């Protein structure tokens, strides 16, 4: 992985090396020129004001851009946080529904005891990732002949929705509804398309599982609560729905395609670090200020050695060379990343 990262960054490393070599060569050549031609030092001094202006202008442009970009980034992050809060609440409502379904009599007799007791600690994620060989219990579960018409997989999937961490083994009596969901669990939900089980069992293959999933056994008051929660998730999507297999299928598909992907997306946006383009420009801004503005000013104010001016000129020219050779590749990489 480190080797791959190194080669990916060659677009910046090679120009950086050449810029460094250019700077060293310029220092050597300018020093040699000053030593051999005494009047050349005066020429450099006369160019200092122009040089300061160019460096200051470039630094000012970059500073304005960085300030504007920072404000845009803050606005974008604030929007993402607001959206995250809204989507998180939808996930809360969905988990409320799942909790009611899990504790209902929808399941075949003995299924809950079979999963919760005989395969205590087994998770949906371990079953889906059995090929990794990390869970002997998952392999044992898959090898065993079940008597629940394959609905045990749906039961495990719904249990996974009530988890707040992939490392959880048992669902607590009092379900937690965190302010922000653990990123690891959201990634697992997204990776394994959690929620699609409802679509599969109550929609695509409902004719096969109809006898094993008795939705009419859900208490009427719980049905009403589920419909209220569904309308809280999206009143438009579930406006004309009633509690039946079509609704449950639609709910699973909605959560799988709309809510969980957005939950992951907004979490990512709300915690994003400063973009690389801003770090790149800030580094250039810092170098320009130090070597293109401050060092020449110190030379003029304190009559420093001419070598200070030589270093300043050489460094800024190297920076401009570095910008010229890396800016376009950097932008292309950022756009395509």
C-alpha atoms as a printed R data frame, in Angstrom:
    type eleno elety resid chain resno       x       y       z
1   ATOM     1    CA   UNK     A     1   0.000   0.000   0.000
2   ATOM     2    CA   UNK     A     2   2.806   2.401   0.873
3   ATOM     3    CA   UNK     A     3   4.510   1.623  -2.433
4   ATOM     4    CA   UNK     A     4   1.283   2.352  -4.329
5   ATOM     5    CA   UNK     A     5   0.855   5.644  -2.481
6   ATOM     6    CA   UNK     A     6   4.445   6.591  -3.300
7   ATOM     7    CA   UNK     A     7   3.938   6.074  -7.034
8   ATOM     8    CA   UNK     A     8   0.642   7.971  -6.944
9   ATOM     9    CA   UNK     A     9   2.458  10.966  -5.444
10  ATOM    10    CA   UNK     A    10   5.243  10.986  -8.030
11  ATOM    11    CA   UNK     A    11   3.450  13.812  -9.841
12  ATOM    12    CA   UNK     A    12   4.401  16.026  -6.879
13  ATOM    13    CA   UNK     A    13   7.638  14.391  -5.727
14  ATOM    14    CA   UNK     A    14   9.504  14.671  -9.037
15  ATOM    15    CA   UNK     A    15   8.710  18.400  -9.572
16  ATOM    16    CA   UNK     A    16   9.582  19.005  -5.913
17  ATOM    17    CA   UNK     A    17  13.003  17.436  -6.429
18  ATOM    18    CA   UNK     A    18  13.580  19.440  -9.600
19  ATOM    19    CA   UNK     A    19  12.383  22.622  -7.873
20  ATOM    20    CA   UNK     A    20  14.818  21.993  -5.045
21  ATOM    21    CA   UNK     A    21  17.656  21.390  -7.483
22  ATOM    22    CA   UNK     A    22  16.678  24.540  -9.388
23  ATOM    23    CA   UNK     A    23  16.736  26.563  -6.168
24  ATOM    24    CA   UNK     A    24  20.177  25.249  -5.205
25  ATOM    25    CA   UNK     A    25  21.504  25.889  -8.707
26  ATOM    26    CA   UNK     A    26  20.122  29.446  -8.692
27  ATOM    27    CA   UNK     A    27  21.686  30.185  -5.304
28  ATOM    28    CA   UNK     A    28  25.028  28.934  -6.582
29  ATOM    29    CA   UNK     A    29  24.790  30.843  -9.885
30  ATOM    30    CA   UNK     A    30  23.567  34.092  -8.331
31  ATOM    31    CA   UNK     A    31  26.258  33.942  -5.641
32  ATOM    32    CA   UNK     A    32  28.869  33.338  -8.298
33  ATOM    33    CA   UNK     A    33  27.503  36.242 -10.351
34  ATOM    34    CA   UNK     A    34  27.618  38.589  -7.338
35  ATOM    35    CA   UNK     A    35  31.196  37.568  -6.568
36  ATOM    36    CA   UNK     A    36  32.355  38.036 -10.143
37  ATOM    37    CA   UNK     A    37  30.297  41.168 -10.908
38  ATOM    38    CA   UNK     A    38  30.033  43.554  -7.917
39  ATOM    39    CA   UNK     A    39  27.389  45.678  -9.669
40  ATOM    40    CA   UNK     A    40  25.075  42.668  -9.849
41  ATOM    41    CA   UNK     A    41  24.307  42.988  -6.126
42  ATOM    42    CA   UNK     A    42  22.949  46.480  -6.809
43  ATOM    43    CA   UNK     A    43  20.822  45.080  -9.644
44  ATOM    44    CA   UNK     A    44  19.294  42.554  -7.255
45  ATOM    45    CA   UNK     A    45  18.584  45.300  -4.735
46  ATOM    46    CA   UNK     A    46  16.859  47.404  -7.392
47  ATOM    47    CA   UNK     A    47  14.667  44.438  -8.305
48  ATOM    48    CA   UNK     A    48  13.687  43.817  -4.693
49  ATOM    49    CA   UNK     A    49  10.656  46.144  -4.754
50  ATOM    50    CA   UNK     A    50   9.263  44.531  -7.914
51  ATOM    51    CA   UNK     A    51  10.035  41.118  -6.493
52  ATOM    52    CA   UNK     A    52   8.245  41.974  -3.237
53  ATOM    53    CA   UNK     A    53   5.205  43.188  -5.167
54  ATOM    54    CA   UNK     A    54   4.970  40.018  -7.253
55  ATOM    55    CA   UNK     A    55   5.374  37.736  -4.228
56  ATOM    56    CA   UNK     A    56   2.935  39.788  -2.179
57  ATOM    57    CA   UNK     A    57   0.347  39.790  -4.964
58  ATOM    58    CA   UNK     A    58   0.576  36.025  -5.421
59  ATOM    59    CA   UNK     A    59   0.355  35.477  -1.664
60  ATOM    60    CA   UNK     A    60  -2.644  37.827  -1.417
61  ATOM    61    CA   UNK     A    61  -4.496  36.029  -4.233
62  ATOM    62    CA   UNK     A    62  -3.893  32.668  -2.580
63  ATOM    63    CA   UNK     A    63  -4.924  34.055   0.823
64  ATOM    64    CA   UNK     A    64  -8.218  35.402  -0.551
65  ATOM    65    CA   UNK     A    65  -8.914  32.092  -2.272
66  ATOM    66    CA   UNK     A    66  -8.159  30.131   0.909
67  ATOM    67    CA   UNK     A    67 -10.398  32.372   3.005
68  ATOM    68    CA   UNK     A    68 -13.253  32.047   0.490
69  ATOM    69    CA   UNK     A    69 -12.768  28.292   0.211
70  ATOM    70    CA   UNK     A    70 -12.754  27.959   3.999
71  ATOM    71    CA   UNK     A    71 -16.097  29.775   4.225
72  ATOM    72    CA   UNK     A    72 -17.558  27.558   1.493
73  ATOM    73    CA   UNK     A    73 -16.233  24.483   3.260
74  ATOM    74    CA   UNK     A    74 -17.798  25.581   6.533
75  ATOM    75    CA   UNK     A    75 -21.144  26.223   4.837
76  ATOM    76    CA   UNK     A    76 -20.985  22.841   3.122
77  ATOM    77    CA   UNK     A    77 -20.104  21.109   6.381
78  ATOM    78    CA   UNK     A    78 -22.911  22.871   8.262
79  ATOM    79    CA   UNK     A    79 -25.358  21.762   5.568
80  ATOM    80    CA   UNK     A    80 -24.031  18.208   5.777
81  ATOM    81    CA   UNK     A    81 -24.450  18.221   9.566
82  ATOM    82    CA   UNK     A    82 -28.055  19.415   9.221
83  ATOM    83    CA   UNK     A    83 -28.750  16.734   6.630
84  ATOM    84    CA   UNK     A    84 -27.008  14.145   8.781
85  ATOM    85    CA   UNK     A    85 -29.242  15.023  11.716
86  ATOM    86    CA   UNK     A    86 -32.337  14.625   9.533
87  ATOM    87    CA   UNK     A    87 -31.201  11.300   8.055
88  ATOM    88    CA   UNK     A    88 -30.126  10.017  11.472
89  ATOM    89    CA   UNK     A    89 -33.627  10.675  12.766
90  ATOM    90    CA   UNK     A    90 -35.041   8.677   9.859
91  ATOM    91    CA   UNK     A    91 -32.729   5.830  10.825
92  ATOM    92    CA   UNK     A    92 -34.021   6.072  14.394
93  ATOM    93    CA   UNK     A    93 -37.602   5.696  13.148
94  ATOM    94    CA   UNK     A    94 -36.645   2.742  10.972
95  ATOM    95    CA   UNK     A    95 -34.925   1.017  13.878
96  ATOM    96    CA   UNK     A    96 -38.058   1.615  15.960
97  ATOM    97    CA   UNK     A    97 -40.030  -0.252  13.303
98  ATOM    98    CA   UNK     A    98 -37.476  -3.057  13.172
99  ATOM    99    CA   UNK     A    99 -37.586  -3.422  16.951
100 ATOM   100    CA   UNK     A   100 -41.369  -3.833  16.816
101 ATOM   101    CA   UNK     A   101 -41.076  -6.412  14.035
102 ATOM   102    CA   UNK     A   102 -38.373  -8.385  15.804
103 ATOM   103    CA   UNK     A   103 -40.396  -8.629  19.005
104 ATOM   104    CA   UNK     A   104 -43.650  -9.425  17.234
105 ATOM   105    CA   UNK     A   105 -45.156 -12.855  16.553
106 ATOM   106    CA   UNK     A   106 -44.414 -12.595  12.852
107 ATOM   107    CA   UNK     A   107 -41.772 -15.324  13.134
108 ATOM   108    CA   UNK     A   108 -42.215 -19.076  13.078
109 ATOM   109    CA   UNK     A   109 -42.382 -20.601  16.567
110 ATOM   110    CA   UNK     A   110 -38.938 -21.321  17.961
111 ATOM   111    CA   UNK     A   111 -37.012 -19.133  15.505
112 ATOM   112    CA   UNK     A   112 -36.018 -16.473  17.993
113 ATOM   113    CA   UNK     A   113 -34.882 -19.028  20.558
114 ATOM   114    CA   UNK     A   114 -32.989 -20.900  17.854
115 ATOM   115    CA   UNK     A   115 -31.014 -17.811  16.805
116 ATOM   116    CA   UNK     A   116 -30.704 -16.073  20.164
117 ATOM   117    CA   UNK     A   117 -29.850 -19.176  22.195
118 ATOM   118    CA   UNK     A   118 -28.319 -21.842  19.972
119 ATOM   119    CA   UNK     A   119 -26.413 -19.296  17.897
120 ATOM   120    CA   UNK     A   120 -25.991 -16.662  20.554
121 ATOM   121    CA   UNK     A   121 -23.408 -14.110  19.495
122 ATOM   122    CA   UNK     A   122 -23.755 -14.819  15.781
123 ATOM   123    CA   UNK     A   123 -24.219 -11.700  13.667
124 ATOM   124    CA   UNK     A   124 -25.602 -11.093  10.212
125 ATOM   125    CA   UNK     A   125 -22.269  -9.637   9.133
126 ATOM   126    CA   UNK     A   126 -20.396 -12.788  10.118
127 ATOM   127    CA   UNK     A   127 -22.805 -14.907   8.098
128 ATOM   128    CA   UNK     A   128 -22.390 -12.648   5.065
129 ATOM   129    CA   UNK     A   129 -18.610 -12.732   5.479
130 ATOM   130    CA   UNK     A   130 -18.298 -16.439   6.256
131 ATOM   131    CA   UNK     A   131 -15.813 -16.827   3.388
132 ATOM   132    CA   UNK     A   132 -13.264 -14.853   5.391
133 ATOM   133    CA   UNK     A   133 -13.139 -17.727   7.858
134 ATOM   134    CA   UNK     A   134 -13.235 -15.466  10.898
135 ATOM   135    CA   UNK     A   135 -16.313 -17.034  12.477
136 ATOM   136    CA   UNK     A   136 -16.626 -20.771  13.018
137 ATOM   137    CA   UNK     A   137 -20.133 -20.153  14.326
138 ATOM   138    CA   UNK     A   138 -21.157 -18.618  10.997
139 ATOM   139    CA   UNK     A   139 -19.822 -21.622   9.079
140 ATOM   140    CA   UNK     A   140 -21.600 -23.979  11.473
141 ATOM   141    CA   UNK     A   141 -24.810 -21.984  11.020
142 ATOM   142    CA   UNK     A   142 -24.616 -22.212   7.238
143 ATOM   143    CA   UNK     A   143 -23.887 -25.930   7.311
144 ATOM   144    CA   UNK     A   144 -26.811 -26.729   9.576
145 ATOM   145    CA   UNK     A   145 -30.218 -27.683   8.235
146 ATOM   146    CA   UNK     A   146 -32.765 -25.132   9.424
147 ATOM   147    CA   UNK     A   147 -36.481 -25.605   9.913
148 ATOM   148    CA   UNK     A   148 -37.543 -22.013   9.500
149 ATOM   149    CA   UNK     A   149 -37.799 -21.739   5.722
150 ATOM   150    CA   UNK     A   150 -34.757 -19.477   5.472
151 ATOM   151    CA   UNK     A   151 -36.388 -16.690   7.506
152 ATOM   152    CA   UNK     A   152 -33.548 -16.944  10.024
153 ATOM   153    CA   UNK     A   153 -31.467 -14.822   7.641
154 ATOM   154    CA   UNK     A   154 -34.056 -12.047   7.707
155 ATOM   155    CA   UNK     A   155 -34.156 -12.257  11.494
156 ATOM   156    CA   UNK     A   156 -30.374 -11.860  11.667
157 ATOM   157    CA   UNK     A   157 -30.494  -8.956   9.232
158 ATOM   158    CA   UNK     A   158 -33.091  -7.104  11.270
159 ATOM   159    CA   UNK     A   159 -31.062  -7.725  14.412
160 ATOM   160    CA   UNK     A   160 -28.055  -6.122  12.729
161 ATOM   161    CA   UNK     A   161 -30.082  -2.942  12.228
162 ATOM   162    CA   UNK     A   162 -30.474  -2.620  15.990
163 ATOM   163    CA   UNK     A   163 -26.715  -2.818  16.512
164 ATOM   164    CA   UNK     A   164 -24.659   0.303  17.062
165 ATOM   165    CA   UNK     A   165 -21.315  -1.392  16.410
166 ATOM   166    CA   UNK     A   166 -20.249  -4.351  14.231
167 ATOM   167    CA   UNK     A   167 -18.586  -5.835  17.308
168 ATOM   168    CA   UNK     A   168 -21.845  -6.126  19.235
169 ATOM   169    CA   UNK     A   169 -22.908  -9.704  19.861
170 ATOM   170    CA   UNK     A   170 -26.261  -9.258  21.513
171 ATOM   171    CA   UNK     A   171 -29.031  -6.742  21.180
172 ATOM   172    CA   UNK     A   172 -29.533  -4.906  24.489
173 ATOM   173    CA   UNK     A   173 -32.919  -4.834  26.143
174 ATOM   174    CA   UNK     A   174 -33.025  -1.059  25.767
175 ATOM   175    CA   UNK     A   175 -32.070  -0.169  22.209
176 ATOM   176    CA   UNK     A   176 -29.624   2.727  21.888
177 ATOM   177    CA   UNK     A   177 -30.401   5.612  19.545
178 ATOM   178    CA   UNK     A   178 -27.130   7.538  19.275
179 ATOM   179    CA   UNK     A   179 -26.837  11.135  18.194
180 ATOM   180    CA   UNK     A   180 -24.403   9.986  15.497
181 ATOM   181    CA   UNK     A   181 -24.163   6.385  14.369
182 ATOM   182    CA   UNK     A   182 -20.823   4.639  14.532
183 ATOM   183    CA   UNK     A   183 -19.209   4.920  11.116
184 ATOM   184    CA   UNK     A   184 -18.196   1.247  11.167
185 ATOM   185    CA   UNK     A   185 -21.762   0.024  11.568
186 ATOM   186    CA   UNK     A   186 -23.007   2.349   8.829
187 ATOM   187    CA   UNK     A   187 -20.330   0.980   6.495
188 ATOM   188    CA   UNK     A   188 -21.463  -2.560   7.296
189 ATOM   189    CA   UNK     A   189 -25.110  -1.682   6.684
190 ATOM   190    CA   UNK     A   190 -24.168  -0.172   3.356
191 ATOM   191    CA   UNK     A   191 -21.788  -2.955   2.341
192 ATOM   192    CA   UNK     A   192 -24.300  -5.727   2.995
193 ATOM   193    CA   UNK     A   193 -27.340  -3.802   1.724
194 ATOM   194    CA   UNK     A   194 -29.116  -4.018   5.036
195 ATOM   195    CA   UNK     A   195 -32.817  -3.355   4.567
196 ATOM   196    CA   UNK     A   196 -32.995  -5.151   1.243
197 ATOM   197    CA   UNK     A   197 -34.053  -8.286   3.130
198 ATOM   198    CA   UNK     A   198 -37.460  -6.729   3.718
199 ATOM   199    CA   UNK     A   199 -37.806  -6.126  -0.013
200 ATOM   200    CA   UNK     A   200 -36.671  -9.676  -0.795
201 ATOM   201    CA   UNK     A   201 -38.843 -11.520   1.732
202 ATOM   202    CA   UNK     A   202 -41.959  -9.346   1.532
203 ATOM   203    CA   UNK     A   203 -41.721  -8.326  -2.105
204 ATOM   204    CA   UNK     A   204 -39.651 -10.262  -4.592
205 ATOM   205    CA   UNK     A   205 -40.103 -13.684  -2.934
206 ATOM   206    CA   UNK     A   206 -43.147 -13.115  -0.764
207 ATOM   207    CA   UNK     A   207 -45.054 -15.978  -2.362
208 ATOM   208    CA   UNK     A   208 -42.322 -18.340  -1.148
209 ATOM   209    CA   UNK     A   209 -42.130 -16.970   2.401
210 ATOM   210    CA   UNK     A   210 -45.769 -16.028   2.937
211 ATOM   211    CA   UNK     A   211 -46.490 -19.004   5.185
212 ATOM   212    CA   UNK     A   212 -43.378 -18.419   7.287
213 ATOM   213    CA   UNK     A   213 -43.942 -14.710   7.920
214 ATOM   214    CA   UNK     A   214 -47.328 -14.022   9.458
215 ATOM   215    CA   UNK     A   215 -47.617 -10.248   9.225
216 ATOM   216    CA   UNK     A   216 -51.205 -10.384  10.491
217 ATOM   217    CA   UNK     A   217 -49.913 -11.534  13.863
218 ATOM   218    CA   UNK     A   218 -48.395  -8.105  14.512
219 ATOM   219    CA   UNK     A   219 -50.570  -6.381  17.105
220 ATOM   220    CA   UNK     A   220 -52.867  -3.778  15.620
221 ATOM   221    CA   UNK     A   221 -51.541  -1.050  17.894
222 ATOM   222    CA   UNK     A   222 -48.035  -1.914  16.717
223 ATOM   223    CA   UNK     A   223 -49.170  -1.801  13.103
224 ATOM   224    CA   UNK     A   224 -50.511   1.693  13.683
225 ATOM   225    CA   UNK     A   225 -47.305   2.748  15.381
226 ATOM   226    CA   UNK     A   226 -45.250   1.332  12.513
227 ATOM   227    CA   UNK     A   227 -47.285   3.292   9.973
228 ATOM   228    CA   UNK     A   228 -46.895   6.477  12.031
229 ATOM   229    CA   UNK     A   229 -43.138   5.942  12.153
230 ATOM   230    CA   UNK     A   230 -43.028   5.245   8.406
231 ATOM   231    CA   UNK     A   231 -44.830   8.500   7.689
232 ATOM   232    CA   UNK     A   232 -42.319  10.257   9.934
233 ATOM   233    CA   UNK     A   233 -39.563   8.809   7.749
234 ATOM   234    CA   UNK     A   234 -41.162  10.067   4.533
235 ATOM   235    CA   UNK     A   235 -44.771  11.184   4.520
236 ATOM   236    CA   UNK     A   236 -44.822  11.414   0.741
237 ATOM   237    CA   UNK     A   237 -43.366   7.965   0.059
238 ATOM   238    CA   UNK     A   238 -45.660   6.181   2.545
239 ATOM   239    CA   UNK     A   239 -48.683   8.468   2.398
240 ATOM   240    CA   UNK     A   240 -51.142   5.938   0.964
241 ATOM   241    CA   UNK     A   241 -49.545   2.838   2.455
242 ATOM   242    CA   UNK     A   242 -51.157   0.422   4.850
243 ATOM   243    CA   UNK     A   243 -49.507  -2.275   6.913
244 ATOM   244    CA   UNK     A   244 -48.989  -5.188   4.546
245 ATOM   245    CA   UNK     A   245 -46.270  -7.002   2.627
246 ATOM   246    CA   UNK     A   246 -46.166  -4.290  -0.061
247 ATOM   247    CA   UNK     A   247 -45.461  -1.631   2.551
248 ATOM   248    CA   UNK     A   248 -42.713  -3.676   4.249
249 ATOM   249    CA   UNK     A   249 -41.071  -4.375   0.907
250 ATOM   250    CA   UNK     A   250 -41.213  -0.697  -0.014
251 ATOM   251    CA   UNK     A   251 -39.855   0.320   3.387
252 ATOM   252    CA   UNK     A   252 -36.855  -2.002   3.074
253 ATOM   253    CA   UNK     A   253 -36.066  -0.779  -0.413
254 ATOM   254    CA   UNK     A   254 -36.403   2.858   0.678
255 ATOM   255    CA   UNK     A   255 -34.019   2.413   3.604
256 ATOM   256    CA   UNK     A   256 -31.537   0.420   1.547
257 ATOM   257    CA   UNK     A   257 -31.443   2.849  -1.374
258 ATOM   258    CA   UNK     A   258 -32.246   6.203   0.192
259 ATOM   259    CA   UNK     A   259 -31.493   6.438   3.883
260 ATOM   260    CA   UNK     A   260 -28.436   4.285   4.583
261 ATOM   261    CA   UNK     A   261 -26.394   5.546   1.572
262 ATOM   262    CA   UNK     A   262 -27.190   9.149   2.520
263 ATOM   263    CA   UNK     A   263 -26.370   8.457   6.152
264 ATOM   264    CA   UNK     A   264 -22.928   7.283   5.057
265 ATOM   265    CA   UNK     A   265 -22.516  10.168   2.609
266 ATOM   266    CA   UNK     A   266 -23.445  12.914   5.069
267 ATOM   267    CA   UNK     A   267 -21.302  11.378   7.797
268 ATOM   268    CA   UNK     A   268 -18.360  11.510   5.421
269 ATOM   269    CA   UNK     A   269 -19.031  15.125   4.456
270 ATOM   270    CA   UNK     A   270 -19.525  16.269   8.033
271 ATOM   271    CA   UNK     A   271 -16.102  15.000   9.142
272 ATOM   272    CA   UNK     A   272 -14.073  15.753   6.019
273 ATOM   273    CA   UNK     A   273 -10.670  17.263   6.675
274 ATOM   274    CA   UNK     A   274  -9.322  20.250   4.803
275 ATOM   275    CA   UNK     A   275  -9.171  19.375   1.077
276 ATOM   276    CA   UNK     A   276  -5.728  18.642  -0.304
277 ATOM   277    CA   UNK     A   277  -5.973  21.568  -2.716
278 ATOM   278    CA   UNK     A   278  -6.227  23.906   0.276
279 ATOM   279    CA   UNK     A   279  -3.261  22.292   2.010
280 ATOM   280    CA   UNK     A   280  -1.306  22.517  -1.237
281 ATOM   281    CA   UNK     A   281  -2.091  26.212  -1.689
282 ATOM   282    CA   UNK     A   282  -1.458  27.005   1.963
283 ATOM   283    CA   UNK     A   283   2.022  25.479   1.709
284 ATOM   284    CA   UNK     A   284   2.749  27.664  -1.310
285 ATOM   285    CA   UNK     A   285   1.286  30.714   0.440
286 ATOM   286    CA   UNK     A   286   3.502  30.102   3.473
287 ATOM   287    CA   UNK     A   287   6.637  29.739   1.371
288 ATOM   288    CA   UNK     A   288   5.836  32.887  -0.613
289 ATOM   289    CA   UNK     A   289   5.291  34.914   2.546
290 ATOM   290    CA   UNK     A   290   8.452  33.636   4.226
291 ATOM   291    CA   UNK     A   291  10.850  33.819   1.297
292 ATOM   292    CA   UNK     A   292   9.154  36.256  -1.052
293 ATOM   293    CA   UNK     A   293   7.952  38.891   1.408
294 ATOM   294    CA   UNK     A   294   9.486  38.596   4.869
295 ATOM   295    CA   UNK     A   295  13.052  37.746   3.867
296 ATOM   296    CA   UNK     A   296  13.402  40.657   1.364
297 ATOM   297    CA   UNK     A   297  11.821  43.010   3.925
298 ATOM   298    CA   UNK     A   298  14.286  41.899   6.581
299 ATOM   299    CA   UNK     A   299  17.086  42.422   4.071
300 ATOM   300    CA   UNK     A   300  15.960  45.995   3.441
301 ATOM   301    CA   UNK     A   301  15.294  46.802   7.094
302 ATOM   302    CA   UNK     A   302  18.414  45.320   8.648
303 ATOM   303    CA   UNK     A   303  20.857  45.449   5.728
304 ATOM   304    CA   UNK     A   304  21.391  41.719   5.818
305 ATOM   305    CA   UNK     A   305  23.972  39.943   3.705
306 ATOM   306    CA   UNK     A   306  23.259  39.761  -0.026
307 ATOM   307    CA   UNK     A   307  23.002  35.995   0.412
308 ATOM   308    CA   UNK     A   308  19.580  36.552   2.047
309 ATOM   309    CA   UNK     A   309  18.342  38.230  -1.128
310 ATOM   310    CA   UNK     A   310  19.851  35.483  -3.265
311 ATOM   311    CA   UNK     A   311  18.066  32.808  -1.210
312 ATOM   312    CA   UNK     A   312  14.826  34.765  -1.482
313 ATOM   313    CA   UNK     A   313  15.022  35.130  -5.272
314 ATOM   314    CA   UNK     A   314  16.061  31.514  -5.809
315 ATOM   315    CA   UNK     A   315  13.366  30.103  -3.527
316 ATOM   316    CA   UNK     A   316  10.498  32.089  -5.045
317 ATOM   317    CA   UNK     A   317  11.573  31.205  -8.592
318 ATOM   318    CA   UNK     A   318  11.663  27.553  -7.509
319 ATOM   319    CA   UNK     A   319   8.171  27.885  -6.013
320 ATOM   320    CA   UNK     A   320   6.836  29.369  -9.254
321 ATOM   321    CA   UNK     A   321   8.447  26.499 -11.173
322 ATOM   322    CA   UNK     A   322   6.857  24.015  -8.774
323 ATOM   323    CA   UNK     A   323   3.413  25.610  -9.221
324 ATOM   324    CA   UNK     A   324   3.787  25.586 -13.004
325 ATOM   325    CA   UNK     A   325   4.700  21.890 -13.095
326 ATOM   326    CA   UNK     A   326   2.280  20.531 -10.491
327 ATOM   327    CA   UNK     A   327  -0.856  22.665 -10.458
328 ATOM   328    CA   UNK     A   328  -2.582  21.121 -13.476
329 ATOM   329    CA   UNK     A   329  -1.771  17.485 -12.535
330 ATOM   330    CA   UNK     A   330  -2.849  18.239  -8.969
331 ATOM   331    CA   UNK     A   331  -6.180  19.682 -10.117
332 ATOM   332    CA   UNK     A   332  -6.769  16.702 -12.424
333 ATOM   333    CA   UNK     A   333  -6.051  14.291  -9.591
334 ATOM   334    CA   UNK     A   334  -8.383  16.165  -7.235
335 ATOM   335    CA   UNK     A   335 -11.228  16.235  -9.767
336 ATOM   336    CA   UNK     A   336 -10.893  12.524 -10.514
337 ATOM   337    CA   UNK     A   337 -10.426  11.408  -6.905
